[in-house]
mmCIF file of C-alpha atoms in Angstrom:
data_model
loop_
_atom_site.group_PDB
_atom_site.id
_atom_site.type_symbol
_atom_site.label_atom_id
_atom_site.label_comp_id
_atom_site.label_asym_id
_atom_site.label_seq_id
_atom_site.Cartn_x
_atom_site.Cartn_y
_atom_site.Cartn_z
ATOM 1 C CA MET A 9 119.260 115.138 155.273
ATOM 2 C CA LYS A 10 119.922 111.334 154.404
ATOM 3 C CA VAL A 11 121.979 110.883 151.267
ATOM 4 C CA VAL A 12 122.236 107.433 149.363
ATOM 5 C CA VAL A 13 125.148 107.595 146.994
ATOM 6 C CA VAL A 14 124.792 104.726 144.248
ATOM 7 C CA GLU A 15 128.217 103.847 142.926
ATOM 8 C CA PRO A 16 127.872 100.205 140.858
ATOM 9 C CA VAL A 17 131.763 99.468 139.780
ATOM 10 C CA GLY A 18 133.216 98.728 143.567
ATOM 11 C CA GLU A 19 136.580 99.290 142.210
ATOM 12 C CA GLY A 20 138.347 101.962 140.035
ATOM 13 C CA GLY A 21 138.616 105.065 140.257
ATOM 14 C CA MET A 22 134.811 105.667 140.050
ATOM 15 C CA VAL A 23 134.576 104.212 143.711
ATOM 16 C CA HIS A 24 137.577 106.079 144.863
ATOM 17 C CA PHE A 25 135.857 109.228 143.587
ATOM 18 C CA ALA A 26 132.560 108.399 145.295
ATOM 19 C CA TYR A 27 134.327 107.663 148.402
ATOM 20 C CA GLN A 28 136.789 110.463 148.940
ATOM 21 C CA LEU A 29 132.873 112.721 148.136
ATOM 22 C CA CYS A 30 130.980 110.730 150.803
ATOM 23 C CA THR A 31 133.327 111.366 153.420
ATOM 24 C CA ALA A 32 133.217 114.938 152.850
ATOM 25 C CA LEU A 33 129.199 114.653 152.733
ATOM 26 C CA ALA A 34 129.311 112.801 155.979
ATOM 27 C CA GLU A 35 131.643 115.512 157.505
ATOM 28 C CA GLU A 36 129.611 118.688 156.236
ATOM 29 C CA GLY A 37 126.505 116.591 158.479
ATOM 30 C CA ALA A 38 124.844 114.774 156.041
ATOM 31 C CA GLU A 39 123.989 111.107 156.338
ATOM 32 C CA VAL A 40 125.539 109.208 153.955
ATOM 33 C CA VAL A 41 125.238 105.345 152.734
ATOM 34 C CA MET A 42 126.611 104.343 149.542
ATOM 35 C CA ILE A 43 125.212 101.421 147.404
ATOM 36 C CA THR A 44 127.933 99.441 145.629
ATOM 37 C CA ALA A 45 129.039 96.627 144.147
ATOM 38 C CA ALA A 46 129.642 93.528 146.489
ATOM 39 C CA ASP A 47 133.206 93.176 145.170
ATOM 40 C CA TYR A 48 134.031 97.007 146.686
ATOM 41 C CA GLU A 49 137.717 97.454 146.219
ATOM 42 C CA LEU A 50 137.776 100.314 149.655
ATOM 43 C CA ALA A 51 136.297 98.210 152.792
ATOM 44 C CA ALA A 52 139.241 97.852 154.502
ATOM 45 C CA LEU A 53 139.461 101.710 154.963
ATOM 46 C CA PRO A 54 137.816 103.822 158.012
ATOM 47 C CA HIS A 55 134.701 104.812 157.086
ATOM 48 C CA ASN A 56 132.031 107.624 158.611
ATOM 49 C CA PHE A 57 128.985 106.941 156.626
ATOM 50 C CA THR A 58 127.908 103.512 155.633
ATOM 51 C CA VAL A 59 128.379 101.358 153.095
ATOM 52 C CA GLN A 60 126.163 98.381 150.969
ATOM 53 C CA PRO A 61 127.751 96.452 148.893
ATOM 54 C CA MET A 62 124.196 94.769 147.412
ATOM 55 C CA MET A 63 125.289 94.786 143.707
ATOM 56 C CA ARG A 64 125.645 91.437 142.732
ATOM 57 C CA LEU A 65 128.077 92.391 139.554
ATOM 58 C CA TRP A 66 131.017 90.702 137.564
ATOM 59 C CA PRO A 67 135.235 91.281 137.869
ATOM 60 C CA ARG A 68 135.706 95.215 136.759
ATOM 61 C CA PHE A 69 139.354 94.332 135.579
ATOM 62 C CA ASP A 70 139.992 90.873 134.072
ATOM 63 C CA THR A 71 142.762 90.015 133.440
ATOM 64 C CA THR A 72 142.565 87.997 130.001
ATOM 65 C CA LEU A 73 142.859 91.583 128.699
ATOM 66 C CA THR A 74 146.426 91.794 129.740
ATOM 67 C CA GLU A 75 147.556 88.444 127.493
ATOM 68 C CA ASP A 76 148.344 88.496 124.762
ATOM 69 C CA PRO A 77 145.516 89.061 121.718
ATOM 70 C CA PRO A 78 144.705 85.470 119.984
ATOM 71 C CA ASN A 79 146.393 84.292 116.433
ATOM 72 C CA GLY A 80 144.479 82.792 114.075
ATOM 73 C CA ALA A 81 140.978 83.467 112.399
ATOM 74 C CA MET A 82 138.950 80.784 114.347
ATOM 75 C CA LYS A 83 140.491 81.876 118.041
ATOM 76 C CA ARG A 84 139.609 85.473 117.719
ATOM 77 C CA LEU A 85 136.203 84.258 116.113
ATOM 78 C CA TRP A 86 135.515 82.553 119.474
ATOM 79 C CA ARG A 87 136.661 85.159 121.088
ATOM 80 C CA ASN A 88 134.622 87.785 120.430
ATOM 81 C CA THR A 89 131.246 84.991 119.868
ATOM 82 C CA TRP A 90 132.274 84.813 123.699
ATOM 83 C CA TRP A 91 132.391 88.081 124.851
ATOM 84 C CA SER A 92 129.006 88.906 122.930
ATOM 85 C CA ALA A 93 126.921 86.083 124.282
ATOM 86 C CA ARG A 94 128.851 87.779 128.160
ATOM 87 C CA ARG A 95 127.542 90.625 127.536
ATOM 88 C CA ALA A 96 124.427 89.639 126.916
ATOM 89 C CA TRP A 97 124.244 87.786 130.691
ATOM 90 C CA ARG A 98 125.655 91.267 132.054
ATOM 91 C CA ALA A 99 122.954 93.331 130.913
ATOM 92 C CA MET A 100 120.278 90.948 132.447
ATOM 93 C CA ARG A 101 122.596 90.816 135.295
ATOM 94 C CA LEU A 102 122.448 94.469 135.887
ATOM 95 C CA LEU A 103 118.558 94.888 135.031
ATOM 96 C CA THR A 104 118.036 92.667 137.885
ATOM 97 C CA GLU A 105 120.910 94.443 139.742
ATOM 98 C CA TRP A 106 119.151 97.495 139.156
ATOM 99 C CA GLY A 107 115.694 96.767 140.009
ATOM 100 C CA ARG A 108 116.700 95.533 143.545
ATOM 101 C CA VAL A 109 118.453 98.722 144.314
ATOM 102 C CA VAL A 110 115.424 100.772 143.493
ATOM 103 C CA ARG A 111 113.416 98.149 145.751
ATOM 104 C CA HIS A 112 115.087 98.943 148.527
ATOM 105 C CA LEU A 113 115.738 102.918 147.607
ATOM 106 C CA ARG A 114 112.168 102.454 147.299
ATOM 107 C CA ARG A 115 111.716 100.949 150.995
ATOM 108 C CA SER A 116 114.652 102.716 153.200
ATOM 109 C CA LYS A 117 113.290 106.376 151.685
ATOM 110 C CA PRO A 118 116.163 108.428 151.610
ATOM 111 C CA ASP A 119 115.861 112.633 150.789
ATOM 112 C CA VAL A 120 118.633 112.728 148.137
ATOM 113 C CA VAL A 121 119.701 109.405 145.814
ATOM 114 C CA GLN A 122 123.120 110.352 143.939
ATOM 115 C CA PHE A 123 123.928 108.690 141.185
ATOM 116 C CA GLY A 124 127.051 107.816 139.475
ATOM 117 C CA GLU A 125 127.976 105.993 136.800
ATOM 118 C CA MET A 126 124.592 105.278 135.068
ATOM 119 C CA GLN A 127 125.699 102.020 132.605
ATOM 120 C CA PHE A 128 122.277 100.919 131.919
ATOM 121 C CA PRO A 129 120.503 102.857 129.212
ATOM 122 C CA GLY A 130 117.106 102.265 130.318
ATOM 123 C CA SER A 131 117.472 103.775 133.715
ATOM 124 C CA TRP A 132 114.673 106.093 132.920
ATOM 125 C CA PHE A 133 112.662 103.624 133.310
ATOM 126 C CA LEU A 134 113.688 102.683 136.455
ATOM 127 C CA LEU A 135 114.200 106.021 138.051
ATOM 128 C CA ALA A 136 110.307 107.347 137.002
ATOM 129 C CA ARG A 137 109.410 104.456 140.663
ATOM 130 C CA LEU A 138 111.832 107.428 142.793
ATOM 131 C CA ASP A 139 110.103 110.167 141.468
ATOM 132 C CA ASP A 140 108.805 110.848 145.292
ATOM 133 C CA MET A 141 112.732 111.747 146.055
ATOM 134 C CA VAL A 142 114.675 114.349 144.330
ATOM 135 C CA LEU A 143 117.361 112.330 141.972
ATOM 136 C CA SER A 144 120.999 113.164 141.161
ATOM 137 C CA GLN A 145 123.793 112.365 139.324
ATOM 138 C CA ILE A 146 127.847 112.838 139.664
ATOM 139 C CA CYS A 147 127.904 112.696 135.114
ATOM 140 C CA HIS A 148 131.643 111.388 135.577
ATOM 141 C CA GLU A 149 130.943 110.335 131.263
ATOM 142 C CA PHE A 150 127.988 111.007 129.080
ATOM 143 C CA GLU A 151 129.843 110.335 125.394
ATOM 144 C CA PHE A 152 131.019 107.489 123.933
ATOM 145 C CA ARG A 153 134.590 107.691 123.069
ATOM 146 C CA GLU A 154 135.651 104.033 121.816
ATOM 147 C CA SER A 155 132.318 102.214 120.380
ATOM 148 C CA LYS A 156 133.011 100.657 117.025
ATOM 149 C CA TYR A 157 129.124 101.021 116.459
ATOM 150 C CA PRO A 158 128.051 104.093 116.017
ATOM 151 C CA ARG A 159 124.604 103.830 115.201
ATOM 152 C CA SER A 160 124.355 101.664 118.393
ATOM 153 C CA ASP A 161 125.583 104.277 120.183
ATOM 154 C CA GLN A 162 122.963 106.985 118.458
ATOM 155 C CA ILE A 163 120.707 104.618 120.170
ATOM 156 C CA ARG A 164 121.983 104.320 123.675
ATOM 157 C CA SER A 165 122.571 108.007 123.489
ATOM 158 C CA ARG A 166 118.792 108.276 123.314
ATOM 159 C CA PHE A 167 117.528 106.442 125.965
ATOM 160 C CA LEU A 168 120.274 108.281 127.946
ATOM 161 C CA ARG A 169 119.277 111.517 127.109
ATOM 162 C CA ARG A 170 116.025 110.719 128.600
ATOM 163 C CA THR A 171 118.099 109.287 131.801
ATOM 164 C CA TYR A 172 119.389 112.436 132.455
ATOM 165 C CA GLU A 173 116.044 114.239 132.066
ATOM 166 C CA SER A 174 114.789 111.978 135.501
ATOM 167 C CA PHE A 175 117.430 113.797 137.478
ATOM 168 C CA ASP A 176 117.196 116.961 139.581
ATOM 169 C CA SER A 177 120.105 118.391 139.136
ATOM 170 C CA VAL A 178 123.237 116.940 137.086
ATOM 171 C CA PHE A 179 126.814 117.509 138.137
ATOM 172 C CA LEU A 180 129.463 117.697 135.541
ATOM 173 C CA LEU A 181 133.334 117.780 136.213
ATOM 174 C CA GLY A 182 134.194 121.301 134.376
ATOM 175 C CA ALA A 183 132.349 124.142 132.349
ATOM 176 C CA GLU A 184 133.797 123.286 128.533
ATOM 177 C CA VAL A 185 132.167 119.746 129.367
ATOM 178 C CA ARG A 186 128.524 121.718 130.870
ATOM 179 C CA GLU A 187 128.312 123.404 127.458
ATOM 180 C CA ARG A 188 129.078 120.057 125.379
ATOM 181 C CA PHE A 189 125.963 118.420 128.104
ATOM 182 C CA VAL A 190 123.799 121.107 127.781
ATOM 183 C CA ARG A 191 123.944 121.085 123.689
ATOM 184 C CA SER A 192 123.608 117.472 123.298
ATOM 185 C CA THR A 193 120.816 116.632 126.003
ATOM 186 C CA ARG A 194 117.963 118.361 126.557
ATOM 187 C CA VAL A 195 119.110 119.002 130.057
ATOM 188 C CA ALA A 196 117.566 122.109 130.998
ATOM 189 C CA ARG A 197 120.815 124.250 131.881
ATOM 190 C CA GLU A 198 119.372 125.334 135.158
ATOM 191 C CA LYS A 199 119.091 121.505 136.746
ATOM 192 C CA THR A 200 123.057 121.679 136.007
ATOM 193 C CA HIS A 201 126.537 122.838 138.391
ATOM 194 C CA ILE A 202 130.038 122.071 138.184
ATOM 195 C CA ILE A 203 131.808 121.320 140.194
ATOM 196 C CA PRO A 204 136.032 120.360 139.901
ATOM 197 C CA HIS A 205 137.062 116.856 140.175
ATOM 198 C CA GLY A 206 138.008 116.254 143.916
ATOM 199 C CA ASN A 207 141.860 115.588 144.635
ATOM 200 C CA GLU A 208 143.223 111.970 145.064
ATOM 201 C CA GLU A 209 144.758 111.532 148.386
ATOM 202 C CA LEU A 210 143.167 109.122 149.118
ATOM 203 C CA LEU A 211 145.637 107.587 146.980
ATOM 204 C CA MET A 212 148.717 108.943 149.428
ATOM 205 C CA THR A 213 147.859 107.917 152.384
ATOM 206 C CA SER A 214 149.887 104.221 151.973
ATOM 207 C CA GLY A 215 152.384 102.648 149.816
ATOM 208 C CA ASP A 216 156.150 100.887 149.602
ATOM 209 C CA ASP A 217 159.595 102.150 149.666
ATOM 210 C CA PRO A 218 160.090 104.212 146.126
ATOM 211 C CA ALA A 219 163.183 101.974 146.207
ATOM 212 C CA VAL A 220 160.639 98.555 145.758
ATOM 213 C CA ALA A 221 159.464 100.765 143.089
ATOM 214 C CA ARG A 222 162.588 101.286 140.942
ATOM 215 C CA ASP A 223 163.435 97.346 141.810
ATOM 216 C CA ARG A 224 160.385 96.960 140.646
ATOM 217 C CA TYR A 225 160.774 98.593 137.129
ATOM 218 C CA GLY A 226 164.381 97.513 136.794
ATOM 219 C CA LEU A 227 165.452 101.209 137.253
ATOM 220 C CA GLY A 228 168.317 103.066 138.696
ATOM 221 C CA ALA A 229 168.321 105.942 140.965
ATOM 222 C CA ASP A 230 169.139 108.639 138.518
ATOM 223 C CA ASP A 231 166.187 107.553 135.909
ATOM 224 C CA ARG A 232 164.259 110.199 134.568
ATOM 225 C CA ILE A 233 160.948 108.620 133.932
ATOM 226 C CA VAL A 234 157.752 109.718 131.979
ATOM 227 C CA LEU A 235 154.740 107.785 133.247
ATOM 228 C CA PHE A 236 151.421 107.089 131.611
ATOM 229 C CA PHE A 237 149.210 106.184 134.140
ATOM 230 C CA GLY A 238 145.377 105.257 133.983
ATOM 231 C CA ASN A 239 143.501 103.138 131.799
ATOM 232 C CA ILE A 240 144.921 102.273 128.604
ATOM 233 C CA ARG A 241 141.802 103.246 126.126
ATOM 234 C CA PRO A 242 141.873 104.564 122.613
ATOM 235 C CA SER A 243 141.028 107.988 123.393
ATOM 236 C CA LYS A 244 144.271 108.037 125.814
ATOM 237 C CA GLY A 245 146.160 109.021 122.970
ATOM 238 C CA LEU A 246 148.968 106.494 123.853
ATOM 239 C CA SER A 247 150.921 106.018 120.723
ATOM 240 C CA ASP A 248 150.755 109.758 120.269
ATOM 241 C CA LEU A 249 152.785 110.105 123.272
ATOM 242 C CA ILE A 250 155.151 107.227 122.527
ATOM 243 C CA GLU A 251 155.919 109.111 119.018
ATOM 244 C CA ALA A 252 156.635 112.332 121.393
ATOM 245 C CA PHE A 253 158.741 109.542 123.549
ATOM 246 C CA ALA A 254 160.691 108.808 120.673
ATOM 247 C CA GLU A 255 161.942 112.212 120.003
ATOM 248 C CA LEU A 256 163.591 112.733 123.141
ATOM 249 C CA ASP A 257 166.481 109.868 122.415
ATOM 250 C CA ASP A 258 169.261 112.457 123.054
ATOM 251 C CA LEU A 259 167.954 112.798 127.100
ATOM 252 C CA ASP A 260 170.567 110.066 129.057
ATOM 253 C CA GLN A 261 168.496 107.541 131.338
ATOM 254 C CA THR A 262 164.771 108.936 130.680
ATOM 255 C CA LYS A 263 162.178 106.209 130.623
ATOM 256 C CA LEU A 264 158.299 106.194 129.615
ATOM 257 C CA LEU A 265 156.483 103.681 131.820
ATOM 258 C CA ILE A 266 152.818 102.675 130.891
ATOM 259 C CA ALA A 267 151.378 101.924 134.105
ATOM 260 C CA GLY A 268 147.609 101.258 133.005
ATOM 261 C CA TYR A 269 144.763 98.881 132.567
ATOM 262 C CA PRO A 270 144.241 98.072 129.135
ATOM 263 C CA SER A 271 140.301 98.407 127.772
ATOM 264 C CA ARG A 272 138.955 95.654 125.076
ATOM 265 C CA GLU A 273 139.622 97.955 122.620
ATOM 266 C CA VAL A 274 143.240 98.454 122.578
ATOM 267 C CA ASN A 275 145.491 95.673 121.541
ATOM 268 C CA LEU A 276 149.431 95.784 123.725
ATOM 269 C CA ASN A 277 150.490 94.243 120.557
ATOM 270 C CA ASP A 278 149.712 97.773 118.622
ATOM 271 C CA PHE A 279 152.251 99.457 120.986
ATOM 272 C CA ARG A 280 154.659 97.382 121.480
ATOM 273 C CA ASP A 281 154.843 97.256 117.699
ATOM 274 C CA HIS A 282 154.677 101.062 117.442
ATOM 275 C CA VAL A 283 157.810 100.885 120.105
ATOM 276 C CA ASP A 284 159.699 98.548 118.198
ATOM 277 C CA GLN A 285 159.163 100.575 115.485
ATOM 278 C CA LEU A 286 160.374 103.241 116.702
ATOM 279 C CA GLY A 287 164.081 101.538 118.371
ATOM 280 C CA ILE A 288 163.054 101.902 121.668
ATOM 281 C CA ALA A 289 162.129 99.098 123.947
ATOM 282 C CA ASP A 290 165.087 99.396 125.364
ATOM 283 C CA ARG A 291 163.374 102.308 127.308
ATOM 284 C CA VAL A 292 160.129 102.408 126.862
ATOM 285 C CA ILE A 293 157.925 99.763 130.439
ATOM 286 C CA PHE A 294 154.990 97.909 130.245
ATOM 287 C CA ASP A 295 152.724 97.257 133.727
ATOM 288 C CA THR A 296 149.259 96.500 132.386
ATOM 289 C CA ARG A 297 148.322 95.483 135.227
ATOM 290 C CA TYR A 298 145.339 97.183 137.539
ATOM 291 C CA ILE A 299 147.399 98.770 140.000
ATOM 292 C CA PRO A 300 146.548 98.026 143.568
ATOM 293 C CA ILE A 301 145.860 100.669 145.980
ATOM 294 C CA GLU A 302 149.286 99.903 148.062
ATOM 295 C CA GLU A 303 151.155 100.472 144.909
ATOM 296 C CA VAL A 304 149.974 103.973 143.400
ATOM 297 C CA GLY A 305 151.802 105.631 145.675
ATOM 298 C CA SER A 306 155.068 104.936 145.614
ATOM 299 C CA LEU A 307 154.325 104.203 141.427
ATOM 300 C CA LEU A 308 154.151 108.198 141.211
ATOM 301 C CA SER A 309 157.065 108.879 143.626
ATOM 302 C CA ILE A 310 158.863 108.239 140.827
ATOM 303 C CA ALA A 311 157.940 109.909 138.354
ATOM 304 C CA THR A 312 159.582 112.618 136.272
ATOM 305 C CA VAL A 313 156.372 114.048 135.108
ATOM 306 C CA VAL A 314 153.522 112.371 134.128
ATOM 307 C CA ALA A 315 151.977 112.275 130.237
ATOM 308 C CA PHE A 316 148.121 112.924 129.629
ATOM 309 C CA PRO A 317 148.346 112.400 125.379
ATOM 310 C CA TYR A 318 144.670 112.713 125.939
ATOM 311 C CA ARG A 319 142.749 112.281 122.214
ATOM 312 C CA ASN A 320 139.416 113.901 124.025
ATOM 313 C CA ALA A 321 137.998 113.662 127.402
ATOM 314 C CA THR A 322 135.452 114.777 129.923
ATOM 315 C CA GLN A 323 137.790 115.255 133.013
ATOM 316 C CA SER A 324 141.058 113.335 134.292
ATOM 317 C CA GLY A 325 140.700 111.985 137.845
ATOM 318 C CA ALA A 326 144.927 110.638 136.725
ATOM 319 C CA ILE A 327 145.211 114.388 137.124
ATOM 320 C CA GLN A 328 144.570 115.065 140.203
ATOM 321 C CA VAL A 329 146.747 111.596 141.614
ATOM 322 C CA ALA A 330 149.843 113.467 139.896
ATOM 323 C CA PHE A 331 149.092 116.609 141.859
ATOM 324 C CA ALA A 332 148.068 115.398 144.879
ATOM 325 C CA ALA A 333 151.446 113.197 145.002
ATOM 326 C CA GLY A 334 153.006 116.500 143.836
ATOM 327 C CA ARG A 335 154.253 115.919 139.983
ATOM 328 C CA PRO A 336 154.022 118.165 137.140
ATOM 329 C CA VAL A 337 151.994 116.935 134.020
ATOM 330 C CA VAL A 338 152.028 117.343 130.498
ATOM 331 C CA ALA A 339 148.415 117.042 128.864
ATOM 332 C CA THR A 340 146.173 117.866 126.092
ATOM 333 C CA ASP A 341 143.900 120.773 125.897
ATOM 334 C CA VAL A 342 140.325 118.301 125.178
ATOM 335 C CA GLY A 343 137.246 118.015 127.656
ATOM 336 C CA SER A 344 137.814 120.605 130.972
ATOM 337 C CA ILE A 345 141.564 119.188 131.346
ATOM 338 C CA PRO A 346 142.502 122.609 131.017
ATOM 339 C CA GLU A 347 140.599 124.440 133.490
ATOM 340 C CA ALA A 348 142.731 121.774 135.857
ATOM 341 C CA VAL A 349 145.799 121.866 134.701
ATOM 342 C CA GLN A 350 146.937 125.524 134.972
ATOM 343 C CA ASP A 351 149.765 125.922 131.695
ATOM 344 C CA GLY A 352 153.225 126.823 133.402
ATOM 345 C CA LYS A 353 152.280 127.224 136.663
ATOM 346 C CA THR A 354 151.070 123.215 137.327
ATOM 347 C CA GLY A 355 151.863 121.421 134.095
ATOM 348 C CA PHE A 356 151.941 122.166 130.563
ATOM 349 C CA VAL A 357 148.616 122.257 128.245
ATOM 350 C CA VAL A 358 149.816 121.573 124.388
ATOM 351 C CA SER A 359 147.651 121.049 121.772
ATOM 352 C CA GLN A 360 145.495 117.316 120.968
ATOM 353 C CA GLY A 361 147.498 115.286 118.696
ATOM 354 C CA SER A 362 150.732 117.809 118.480
ATOM 355 C CA ILE A 363 153.334 115.439 118.308
ATOM 356 C CA VAL A 364 156.192 118.183 118.543
ATOM 357 C CA GLU A 365 154.072 120.552 121.555
ATOM 358 C CA MET A 366 153.739 117.046 123.603
ATOM 359 C CA ALA A 367 157.827 115.841 123.243
ATOM 360 C CA ASP A 368 158.906 119.579 123.745
ATOM 361 C CA ALA A 369 157.108 120.291 126.881
ATOM 362 C CA LEU A 370 158.126 116.872 128.103
ATOM 363 C CA ARG A 371 161.640 117.826 128.021
ATOM 364 C CA ARG A 372 161.206 120.956 129.263
ATOM 365 C CA VAL A 373 160.665 119.626 132.477
ATOM 366 C CA LEU A 374 163.518 116.735 132.102
ATOM 367 C CA VAL A 375 165.245 118.683 131.630
ATOM 368 C CA ASP A 376 165.057 121.409 134.209
ATOM 369 C CA PRO A 377 164.844 119.957 138.058
ATOM 370 C CA ASP A 378 164.176 123.215 139.485
ATOM 371 C CA LEU A 379 160.847 123.471 137.450
ATOM 372 C CA ALA A 380 159.768 120.130 137.507
ATOM 373 C CA GLU A 381 159.912 120.723 141.478
ATOM 374 C CA ALA A 382 158.376 123.764 141.714
ATOM 375 C CA MET A 383 155.407 122.694 139.343
ATOM 376 C CA GLY A 384 154.695 119.475 141.727
ATOM 377 C CA GLU A 385 154.489 121.675 144.995
ATOM 378 C CA ALA A 386 152.476 124.165 142.849
ATOM 379 C CA ALA A 387 150.064 120.432 141.910
ATOM 380 C CA ARG A 388 150.457 119.770 145.608
ATOM 381 C CA THR A 389 149.449 122.804 147.180
ATOM 382 C CA GLN A 390 145.941 122.746 144.257
ATOM 383 C CA ALA A 391 145.194 119.620 145.308
ATOM 384 C CA ALA A 392 144.936 120.274 148.870
ATOM 385 C CA THR A 393 143.180 124.053 148.589
ATOM 386 C CA ARG A 394 141.071 124.407 145.199
ATOM 387 C CA PHE A 395 140.539 120.688 144.740
ATOM 388 C CA SER A 396 139.858 120.488 148.267
ATOM 389 C CA TRP A 397 136.981 117.675 148.745
ATOM 390 C CA GLY A 398 135.001 119.813 151.360
ATOM 391 C CA ALA A 399 133.947 122.311 149.338
ATOM 392 C CA ILE A 400 132.711 120.042 146.952
ATOM 393 C CA ALA A 401 131.151 118.688 149.399
ATOM 394 C CA GLY A 402 129.506 121.902 150.674
ATOM 395 C CA ASP A 403 128.147 123.035 147.283
ATOM 396 C CA VAL A 404 126.833 119.647 146.169
ATOM 397 C CA LEU A 405 124.730 119.610 150.135
ATOM 398 C CA THR A 406 123.721 123.419 149.283
ATOM 399 C CA VAL A 407 121.951 122.311 145.972
ATOM 400 C CA TYR A 408 120.353 119.266 147.543
ATOM 401 C CA GLU A 409 118.698 121.932 150.527
ATOM 402 C CA ASP A 410 117.392 124.104 147.779
ATOM 403 C CA LEU A 411 116.299 121.226 145.744
ATOM 404 C CA LEU A 412 114.694 119.943 148.692
ATOM 405 C CA GLN A 413 112.736 123.447 149.509
ATOM 406 C CA ASN A 414 111.352 123.030 146.037
ATOM 407 C CA HIS A 415 110.334 119.572 146.242
ATOM 408 C CA SER A 416 107.783 118.928 148.741
#
């Protein structure tokens, strides 16, 4: 069976997911090709599948977003005008590159084409040219969480619903997510399948010494660390975590480390001002870079607990990073996150928006090293077993085999 995986994002969690799934699909006997962006960041890693970095897009991570926002109305107007023009240019570039991919697929004629993130709302029009192939999607996200333009989102959602109808199968990363997807789209339930988000052991294979990571952030050997790791978006609830952390002011040598890349929808100064207002600036560290892969392992190794104060979500790859590193988590009960985090075993699940519950759960882990170690070991075991890529790939290929039998 020849499977082509199309993942247009060449950096970050989406392509990490695609790389690990492609590796597992190939180990299960499939002939796998991954089409991705020209700036594919995993090129130096070993591959048992073919990579075609043919999509000429743009860098996923814009360093200007980590800079202080401009002051003054004219500067803000200029920035917003520039962003709007850039967005129009990117839409045209995206359409052009998707057209190239479709032409390539028509020539190569794989058995199955599996898509990752669908950034282009008009994708259904291009997918119609591939109706002689089995089409599938790993659906990480189907809702718009951050946009300030609800009416625009409604229009985009209509187009994307038509795109979802083009697929012979859609894989969702949890039962709760599947139910929401079926309710909000016209996709038949029998076309949908559940797979877990696989582990992120890929990110644990390299890294510098934990002592180097502590030096990088000016941390002492005995400091206890609450870590926020992942992209900073409004839906991630970082301000809730900051307030919860402020409730732990009686715990000496405890720091909050915020390591994540900001989206356009957030103003980093708002978080810094929040920290100042709460009087905890000396206990909070910001690292707003896109964290390089070679630093992720050591970053997680210095965490006592990893916090996920999400206000809404489907699933979280960052939770799998924490599990692979053997770190307990405290996460909110949104989306299918409670399906991944076993409350009281691999971490604690708290009510979304409850500052008190978040603070209490963090405190329980921080003051009890034995509990933190037991939870971390349970998380590491879950990563290697329940969230193994081999089992996920086997389930995916079983669906594809059934589809191919019926497709002809």
